[in-house]
């Protein structure tokens, strides 16, 4: 039953983000704010929840898998052109190939879904991290796919569906993997989370000035994640 609730939450987070992107995608400040808020949340979940669980396994090579996750995300970004941290306005529509975008987004979300197979509660910190992460990515995706049109095309819905179902598919297939491999998948996803959130947070502000709004949004994201930790 818990897996069904998780499935619904995953689909809802993508659909909600896509709809927001459709109607508010032209408001770049809103997209940027969502990304920064989610980055603060995500890096807190990563460092406060995911990494402690990973290192509690006392596997002396686990750090290499985290680094592997960082490298995997760097490769995926060559396909998605930085969708994960909001880089889509600087590219023409031809710059992002639909097939490459679909493959990159699917594989990214698929990996995140695998550790969900062992979740014993509906609102675990790890799941909340994915949900918060899905919203801004879906927002950017919705804004990109609706660009220059009034509604999503059939191809757009295919891309949205592939992204929305990727994590649930990963969760489903995760039940058939050796449980001993779970910690390695979690480490890879931890590396992905760390890379995405740190890129968003540490991207240089214009003229390298202090961006107080960014700092406030990061703090808000951190506090949201920590409040969940206190009640977990």
PDB file of C-alpha atoms in Angstrom:
ATOM      1  CA  UNK A   1       0.000   0.000   0.000  1.00  0.00           C
ATOM      2  CA  UNK A   2       2.861   2.361   0.831  1.00  0.00           C
ATOM      3  CA  UNK A   3       4.335   1.810  -2.622  1.00  0.00           C
ATOM      4  CA  UNK A   4       1.031   2.893  -4.200  1.00  0.00           C
ATOM      5  CA  UNK A   5       1.053   6.129  -2.182  1.00  0.00           C
ATOM      6  CA  UNK A   6       4.661   6.769  -3.206  1.00  0.00           C
ATOM      7  CA  UNK A   7       3.724   6.117  -6.846  1.00  0.00           C
ATOM      8  CA  UNK A   8       0.893   8.677  -6.645  1.00  0.00           C
ATOM      9  CA  UNK A   9       3.120  11.269  -4.953  1.00  0.00           C
ATOM     10  CA  UNK A  10       5.815  10.858  -7.615  1.00  0.00           C
ATOM     11  CA  UNK A  11       3.326  11.345 -10.439  1.00  0.00           C
ATOM     12  CA  UNK A  12       1.685  14.299  -8.695  1.00  0.00           C
ATOM     13  CA  UNK A  13       5.008  16.089  -8.126  1.00  0.00           C
ATOM     14  CA  UNK A  14       5.835  15.906 -11.842  1.00  0.00           C
ATOM     15  CA  UNK A  15       2.354  16.874 -13.000  1.00  0.00           C
ATOM     16  CA  UNK A  16       2.175  19.796 -10.555  1.00  0.00           C
ATOM     17  CA  UNK A  17       5.557  21.093 -11.707  1.00  0.00           C
ATOM     18  CA  UNK A  18       4.646  20.762 -15.398  1.00  0.00           C
ATOM     19  CA  UNK A  19       1.367  22.644 -14.921  1.00  0.00           C
ATOM     20  CA  UNK A  20       3.142  25.414 -13.017  1.00  0.00           C
ATOM     21  CA  UNK A  21       5.708  25.583 -15.816  1.00  0.00           C
ATOM     22  CA  UNK A  22       2.960  25.857 -18.412  1.00  0.00           C
ATOM     23  CA  UNK A  23       1.309  28.868 -16.787  1.00  0.00           C
ATOM     24  CA  UNK A  24       4.252  30.556 -15.068  1.00  0.00           C
ATOM     25  CA  UNK A  25       7.220  29.386 -17.157  1.00  0.00           C
ATOM     26  CA  UNK A  26       7.921  32.869 -18.506  1.00  0.00           C
ATOM     27  CA  UNK A  27       8.602  34.098 -14.977  1.00  0.00           C
ATOM     28  CA  UNK A  28      12.272  33.201 -14.781  1.00  0.00           C
ATOM     29  CA  UNK A  29      12.609  34.577 -11.248  1.00  0.00           C
ATOM     30  CA  UNK A  30       9.970  32.136 -10.025  1.00  0.00           C
ATOM     31  CA  UNK A  31      11.716  29.226 -11.739  1.00  0.00           C
ATOM     32  CA  UNK A  32      15.051  30.282 -10.257  1.00  0.00           C
ATOM     33  CA  UNK A  33      13.532  30.674  -6.788  1.00  0.00           C
ATOM     34  CA  UNK A  34      12.002  27.187  -6.919  1.00  0.00           C
ATOM     35  CA  UNK A  35      15.336  25.736  -8.008  1.00  0.00           C
ATOM     36  CA  UNK A  36      17.291  27.447  -5.230  1.00  0.00           C
ATOM     37  CA  UNK A  37      14.716  26.518  -2.572  1.00  0.00           C
ATOM     38  CA  UNK A  38      14.770  22.899  -3.713  1.00  0.00           C
ATOM     39  CA  UNK A  39      18.590  22.914  -3.786  1.00  0.00           C
ATOM     40  CA  UNK A  40      18.730  23.989  -0.140  1.00  0.00           C
ATOM     41  CA  UNK A  41      16.260  21.251   0.732  1.00  0.00           C
ATOM     42  CA  UNK A  42      18.031  18.632  -1.362  1.00  0.00           C
ATOM     43  CA  UNK A  43      21.554  19.242  -0.085  1.00  0.00           C
ATOM     44  CA  UNK A  44      20.258  19.123   3.505  1.00  0.00           C
ATOM     45  CA  UNK A  45      18.505  15.799   2.888  1.00  0.00           C
ATOM     46  CA  UNK A  46      21.661  14.558   1.200  1.00  0.00           C
ATOM     47  CA  UNK A  47      24.055  15.515   4.001  1.00  0.00           C
ATOM     48  CA  UNK A  48      21.701  14.951   6.929  1.00  0.00           C
ATOM     49  CA  UNK A  49      19.882  11.794   5.864  1.00  0.00           C
ATOM     50  CA  UNK A  50      21.344  10.052   2.816  1.00  0.00           C
ATOM     51  CA  UNK A  51      25.070  10.285   3.588  1.00  0.00           C
ATOM     52  CA  UNK A  52      24.774   9.149   7.239  1.00  0.00           C
ATOM     53  CA  UNK A  53      22.828   6.094   6.074  1.00  0.00           C
ATOM     54  CA  UNK A  54      25.418   5.382   3.387  1.00  0.00           C
ATOM     55  CA  UNK A  55      28.417   5.635   5.697  1.00  0.00           C
ATOM     56  CA  UNK A  56      26.667   3.660   8.439  1.00  0.00           C
ATOM     57  CA  UNK A  57      27.202   0.630   6.187  1.00  0.00           C
ATOM     58  CA  UNK A  58      30.930   0.911   7.052  1.00  0.00           C
ATOM     59  CA  UNK A  59      31.790   0.062   3.455  1.00  0.00           C
ATOM     60  CA  UNK A  60      35.248   1.528   2.913  1.00  0.00           C
ATOM     61  CA  UNK A  61      34.738   1.963  -0.827  1.00  0.00           C
ATOM     62  CA  UNK A  62      31.313   3.602  -0.649  1.00  0.00           C
ATOM     63  CA  UNK A  63      32.773   7.076  -1.219  1.00  0.00           C
ATOM     64  CA  UNK A  64      33.847   5.981  -4.691  1.00  0.00           C
ATOM     65  CA  UNK A  65      30.213   5.249  -5.537  1.00  0.00           C
ATOM     66  CA  UNK A  66      29.221   8.739  -4.422  1.00  0.00           C
ATOM     67  CA  UNK A  67      31.902  10.153  -6.726  1.00  0.00           C
ATOM     68  CA  UNK A  68      30.522   7.835  -9.399  1.00  0.00           C
ATOM     69  CA  UNK A  69      27.110   9.446  -8.919  1.00  0.00           C
ATOM     70  CA  UNK A  70      28.652  12.882  -9.458  1.00  0.00           C
ATOM     71  CA  UNK A  71      30.277  11.665 -12.681  1.00  0.00           C
ATOM     72  CA  UNK A  72      27.048  10.015 -13.853  1.00  0.00           C
ATOM     73  CA  UNK A  73      25.190  13.302 -13.381  1.00  0.00           C
ATOM     74  CA  UNK A  74      27.863  15.175 -15.324  1.00  0.00           C
ATOM     75  CA  UNK A  75      27.366  12.762 -18.229  1.00  0.00           C
ATOM     76  CA  UNK A  76      23.573  13.064 -18.026  1.00  0.00           C
ATOM     77  CA  UNK A  77      23.821  16.852 -18.121  1.00  0.00           C
ATOM     78  CA  UNK A  78      25.575  16.624 -21.464  1.00  0.00           C
ATOM     79  CA  UNK A  79      22.304  15.101 -22.705  1.00  0.00           C
ATOM     80  CA  UNK A  80      19.791  17.245 -20.799  1.00  0.00           C
ATOM     81  CA  UNK A  81      21.791  20.476 -21.199  1.00  0.00           C
ATOM     82  CA  UNK A  82      21.379  21.360 -17.529  1.00  0.00           C
ATOM     83  CA  UNK A  83      17.596  20.976 -17.206  1.00  0.00           C
ATOM     84  CA  UNK A  84      18.182  19.781 -13.645  1.00  0.00           C
ATOM     85  CA  UNK A  85      19.326  23.235 -12.623  1.00  0.00           C
ATOM     86  CA  UNK A  86      17.247  25.408 -14.890  1.00  0.00           C
ATOM     87  CA  UNK A  87      19.489  25.974 -17.898  1.00  0.00           C
ATOM     88  CA  UNK A  88      17.048  26.054 -20.768  1.00  0.00           C
ATOM     89  CA  UNK A  89      16.514  29.690 -21.739  1.00  0.00           C
ATOM     90  CA  UNK A  90      20.065  30.015 -23.012  1.00  0.00           C
ATOM     91  CA  UNK A  91      19.574  27.209 -25.554  1.00  0.00           C
ATOM     92  CA  UNK A  92      17.582  27.175 -28.744  1.00  0.00           C
ATOM     93  CA  UNK A  93      15.012  24.412 -29.158  1.00  0.00           C
ATOM     94  CA  UNK A  94      17.375  22.666 -31.563  1.00  0.00           C
ATOM     95  CA  UNK A  95      20.116  22.627 -28.939  1.00  0.00           C
ATOM     96  CA  UNK A  96      18.296  19.971 -26.919  1.00  0.00           C
ATOM     97  CA  UNK A  97      17.492  16.835 -28.876  1.00  0.00           C
ATOM     98  CA  UNK A  98      14.184  15.297 -27.708  1.00  0.00           C
ATOM     99  CA  UNK A  99      15.639  11.760 -27.667  1.00  0.00           C
ATOM    100  CA  UNK A 100      18.693  12.833 -25.655  1.00  0.00           C
ATOM    101  CA  UNK A 101      16.489  14.806 -23.276  1.00  0.00           C
ATOM    102  CA  UNK A 102      14.145  11.863 -22.777  1.00  0.00           C
ATOM    103  CA  UNK A 103      16.978   9.397 -22.181  1.00  0.00           C
ATOM    104  CA  UNK A 104      18.824  11.742 -19.811  1.00  0.00           C
ATOM    105  CA  UNK A 105      15.774  12.627 -17.734  1.00  0.00           C
ATOM    106  CA  UNK A 106      14.561   9.025 -17.649  1.00  0.00           C
ATOM    107  CA  UNK A 107      17.874   7.582 -16.480  1.00  0.00           C
ATOM    108  CA  UNK A 108      18.271  10.348 -13.900  1.00  0.00           C
ATOM    109  CA  UNK A 109      14.814   9.728 -12.388  1.00  0.00           C
ATOM    110  CA  UNK A 110      15.088   5.945 -12.789  1.00  0.00           C
ATOM    111  CA  UNK A 111      18.203   5.802 -10.587  1.00  0.00           C
ATOM    112  CA  UNK A 112      16.484   7.934  -7.946  1.00  0.00           C
ATOM    113  CA  UNK A 113      13.559   5.520  -7.881  1.00  0.00           C
ATOM    114  CA  UNK A 114      15.529   2.327  -7.174  1.00  0.00           C
ATOM    115  CA  UNK A 115      16.187   3.014  -3.424  1.00  0.00           C
ATOM    116  CA  UNK A 116      12.455   3.712  -2.983  1.00  0.00           C
ATOM    117  CA  UNK A 117      11.823  -0.042  -3.249  1.00  0.00           C
ATOM    118  CA  UNK A 118      12.892  -0.453   0.380  1.00  0.00           C
ATOM    119  CA  UNK A 119      10.980   2.520   1.801  1.00  0.00           C
ATOM    120  CA  UNK A 120       8.870   1.589   4.801  1.00  0.00           C
ATOM    121  CA  UNK A 121       7.044   4.905   5.225  1.00  0.00           C
ATOM    122  CA  UNK A 122       5.157   7.211   2.892  1.00  0.00           C
ATOM    123  CA  UNK A 123       6.928  10.473   3.724  1.00  0.00           C
ATOM    124  CA  UNK A 124      10.543   9.439   4.228  1.00  0.00           C
ATOM    125  CA  UNK A 125      13.211  12.179   4.002  1.00  0.00           C
ATOM    126  CA  UNK A 126      14.625  10.526   0.879  1.00  0.00           C
ATOM    127  CA  UNK A 127      11.233  10.556  -0.859  1.00  0.00           C
ATOM    128  CA  UNK A 128      10.637  14.173   0.168  1.00  0.00           C
ATOM    129  CA  UNK A 129      13.976  15.054  -1.378  1.00  0.00           C
ATOM    130  CA  UNK A 130      12.906  13.504  -4.685  1.00  0.00           C
ATOM    131  CA  UNK A 131       9.499  15.225  -4.594  1.00  0.00           C
ATOM    132  CA  UNK A 132      11.038  18.646  -3.925  1.00  0.00           C
ATOM    133  CA  UNK A 133      13.588  17.930  -6.629  1.00  0.00           C
ATOM    134  CA  UNK A 134      10.908  16.919  -9.158  1.00  0.00           C
ATOM    135  CA  UNK A 135       8.929  20.154  -8.854  1.00  0.00           C
ATOM    136  CA  UNK A 136      11.506  22.601 -10.289  1.00  0.00           C
ATOM    137  CA  UNK A 137      12.727  20.128 -12.930  1.00  0.00           C
ATOM    138  CA  UNK A 138       9.136  19.569 -14.063  1.00  0.00           C
ATOM    139  CA  UNK A 139       8.536  23.327 -13.955  1.00  0.00           C
ATOM    140  CA  UNK A 140      11.453  23.892 -16.321  1.00  0.00           C
ATOM    141  CA  UNK A 141      10.358  20.970 -18.492  1.00  0.00           C
ATOM    142  CA  UNK A 142       6.797  22.271 -18.742  1.00  0.00           C
ATOM    143  CA  UNK A 143       7.998  25.777 -19.592  1.00  0.00           C
ATOM    144  CA  UNK A 144      10.312  24.422 -22.283  1.00  0.00           C
ATOM    145  CA  UNK A 145       7.735  22.127 -23.895  1.00  0.00           C
ATOM    146  CA  UNK A 146       5.017  24.802 -23.995  1.00  0.00           C
ATOM    147  CA  UNK A 147       7.368  27.376 -25.510  1.00  0.00           C
ATOM    148  CA  UNK A 148       5.745  29.117 -28.473  1.00  0.00           C
ATOM    149  CA  UNK A 149       2.484  27.139 -28.178  1.00  0.00           C
ATOM    150  CA  UNK A 150      -0.684  27.267 -26.114  1.00  0.00           C
ATOM    151  CA  UNK A 151      -0.844  23.591 -25.225  1.00  0.00           C
ATOM    152  CA  UNK A 152       1.342  20.508 -24.963  1.00  0.00           C
ATOM    153  CA  UNK A 153       1.765  18.484 -28.119  1.00  0.00           C
ATOM    154  CA  UNK A 154       1.534  14.702 -28.230  1.00  0.00           C
ATOM    155  CA  UNK A 155       5.337  14.506 -28.251  1.00  0.00           C
ATOM    156  CA  UNK A 156       5.440  16.747 -25.195  1.00  0.00           C
ATOM    157  CA  UNK A 157       3.126  14.429 -23.284  1.00  0.00           C
ATOM    158  CA  UNK A 158       5.315  11.478 -24.236  1.00  0.00           C
ATOM    159  CA  UNK A 159       8.360  13.236 -22.733  1.00  0.00           C
ATOM    160  CA  UNK A 160       6.409  14.222 -19.605  1.00  0.00           C
ATOM    161  CA  UNK A 161       5.074  10.669 -19.184  1.00  0.00           C
ATOM    162  CA  UNK A 162       8.513   9.125 -19.583  1.00  0.00           C
ATOM    163  CA  UNK A 163       9.916  11.418 -16.903  1.00  0.00           C
ATOM    164  CA  UNK A 164       6.931  10.907 -14.573  1.00  0.00           C
ATOM    165  CA  UNK A 165       7.082   7.107 -14.806  1.00  0.00           C
ATOM    166  CA  UNK A 166      10.873   6.756 -14.582  1.00  0.00           C
ATOM    167  CA  UNK A 167      11.116   6.813 -10.761  1.00  0.00           C
ATOM    168  CA  UNK A 168       8.121   4.478 -10.282  1.00  0.00           C
ATOM    169  CA  UNK A 169       9.681   2.043 -12.760  1.00  0.00           C
ATOM    170  CA  UNK A 170      12.963   2.235 -10.837  1.00  0.00           C
ATOM    171  CA  UNK A 171      11.078   1.594  -7.596  1.00  0.00           C
ATOM    172  CA  UNK A 172       9.272  -1.396  -9.109  1.00  0.00           C
ATOM    173  CA  UNK A 173      12.421  -2.989 -10.542  1.00  0.00           C
ATOM    174  CA  UNK A 174      14.284  -2.260  -7.311  1.00  0.00           C
ATOM    175  CA  UNK A 175      12.306  -5.050  -5.655  1.00  0.00           C
ATOM    176  CA  UNK A 176      14.090  -7.551  -7.893  1.00  0.00           C
ATOM    177  CA  UNK A 177      17.616  -6.352  -7.148  1.00  0.00           C
ATOM    178  CA  UNK A 178      19.839  -7.934  -4.536  1.00  0.00           C
ATOM    179  CA  UNK A 179      19.154  -6.012  -1.259  1.00  0.00           C
ATOM    180  CA  UNK A 180      22.912  -5.810  -0.715  1.00  0.00           C
ATOM    181  CA  UNK A 181      23.147  -3.526  -3.745  1.00  0.00           C
ATOM    182  CA  UNK A 182      20.762  -0.939  -2.284  1.00  0.00           C
ATOM    183  CA  UNK A 183      23.507   0.976  -0.487  1.00  0.00           C
ATOM    184  CA  UNK A 184      25.431   1.369  -3.741  1.00  0.00           C
ATOM    185  CA  UNK A 185      22.440   2.753  -5.603  1.00  0.00           C
ATOM    186  CA  UNK A 186      21.782   5.103  -2.691  1.00  0.00           C
ATOM    187  CA  UNK A 187      25.405   6.271  -2.849  1.00  0.00           C
ATOM    188  CA  UNK A 188      25.122   6.963  -6.588  1.00  0.00           C
ATOM    189  CA  UNK A 189      21.927   8.947  -6.053  1.00  0.00           C
ATOM    190  CA  UNK A 190      23.613  10.774  -3.166  1.00  0.00           C
ATOM    191  CA  UNK A 191      26.334  11.859  -5.576  1.00  0.00           C
ATOM    192  CA  UNK A 192      23.696  13.004  -8.078  1.00  0.00           C
ATOM    193  CA  UNK A 193      21.882  15.000  -5.381  1.00  0.00           C
ATOM    194  CA  UNK A 194      25.128  16.549  -4.185  1.00  0.00           C
ATOM    195  CA  UNK A 195      26.175  17.623  -7.679  1.00  0.00           C
ATOM    196  CA  UNK A 196      22.825  19.129  -8.685  1.00  0.00           C
ATOM    197  CA  UNK A 197      22.231  21.007  -5.436  1.00  0.00           C
ATOM    198  CA  UNK A 198      25.784  22.341  -5.183  1.00  0.00           C
ATOM    199  CA  UNK A 199      25.751  23.569  -8.800  1.00  0.00           C
ATOM    200  CA  UNK A 200      22.538  25.504  -8.164  1.00  0.00           C
ATOM    201  CA  UNK A 201      23.687  26.929  -4.833  1.00  0.00           C
ATOM    202  CA  UNK A 202      27.243  27.819  -5.812  1.00  0.00           C
ATOM    203  CA  UNK A 203      26.627  29.182  -9.292  1.00  0.00           C
ATOM    204  CA  UNK A 204      28.206  32.612  -9.453  1.00  0.00           C
ATOM    205  CA  UNK A 205      25.868  35.555  -9.023  1.00  0.00           C
ATOM    206  CA  UNK A 206      26.020  38.422 -11.487  1.00  0.00           C
ATOM    207  CA  UNK A 207      29.337  40.240 -11.057  1.00  0.00           C
ATOM    208  CA  UNK A 208      29.961  37.912  -8.087  1.00  0.00           C
ATOM    209  CA  UNK A 209      27.862  40.151  -5.849  1.00  0.00           C
ATOM    210  CA  UNK A 210      26.204  38.758  -2.740  1.00  0.00           C
ATOM    211  CA  UNK A 211      22.753  37.502  -3.700  1.00  0.00           C
ATOM    212  CA  UNK A 212      20.815  37.883  -0.483  1.00  0.00           C
ATOM    213  CA  UNK A 213      17.644  36.419  -1.979  1.00  0.00           C
ATOM    214  CA  UNK A 214      19.546  33.282  -2.942  1.00  0.00           C
ATOM    215  CA  UNK A 215      20.942  32.994   0.566  1.00  0.00           C
ATOM    216  CA  UNK A 216      17.474  33.417   2.097  1.00  0.00           C
ATOM    217  CA  UNK A 217      15.957  30.819  -0.231  1.00  0.00           C
ATOM    218  CA  UNK A 218      18.725  28.332   0.528  1.00  0.00           C
ATOM    219  CA  UNK A 219      18.211  28.858   4.259  1.00  0.00           C
ATOM    220  CA  UNK A 220      14.451  28.357   3.825  1.00  0.00           C
ATOM    221  CA  UNK A 221      15.104  25.114   1.960  1.00  0.00           C
ATOM    222  CA  UNK A 222      17.485  23.957   4.671  1.00  0.00           C
ATOM    223  CA  UNK A 223      14.987  24.803   7.424  1.00  0.00           C
ATOM    224  CA  UNK A 224      12.194  22.954   5.592  1.00  0.00           C
ATOM    225  CA  UNK A 225      14.357  19.856   5.357  1.00  0.00           C
ATOM    226  CA  UNK A 226      15.466  20.115   8.994  1.00  0.00           C
ATOM    227  CA  UNK A 227      11.864  20.519  10.190  1.00  0.00           C
ATOM    228  CA  UNK A 228      11.052  17.253   8.450  1.00  0.00           C
ATOM    229  CA  UNK A 229      14.059  15.654  10.145  1.00  0.00           C
ATOM    230  CA  UNK A 230      12.846  16.759  13.584  1.00  0.00           C
ATOM    231  CA  UNK A 231       9.458  15.089  13.063  1.00  0.00           C
ATOM    232  CA  UNK A 232      10.925  12.015  11.375  1.00  0.00           C
TER     233      UNK A 232
END
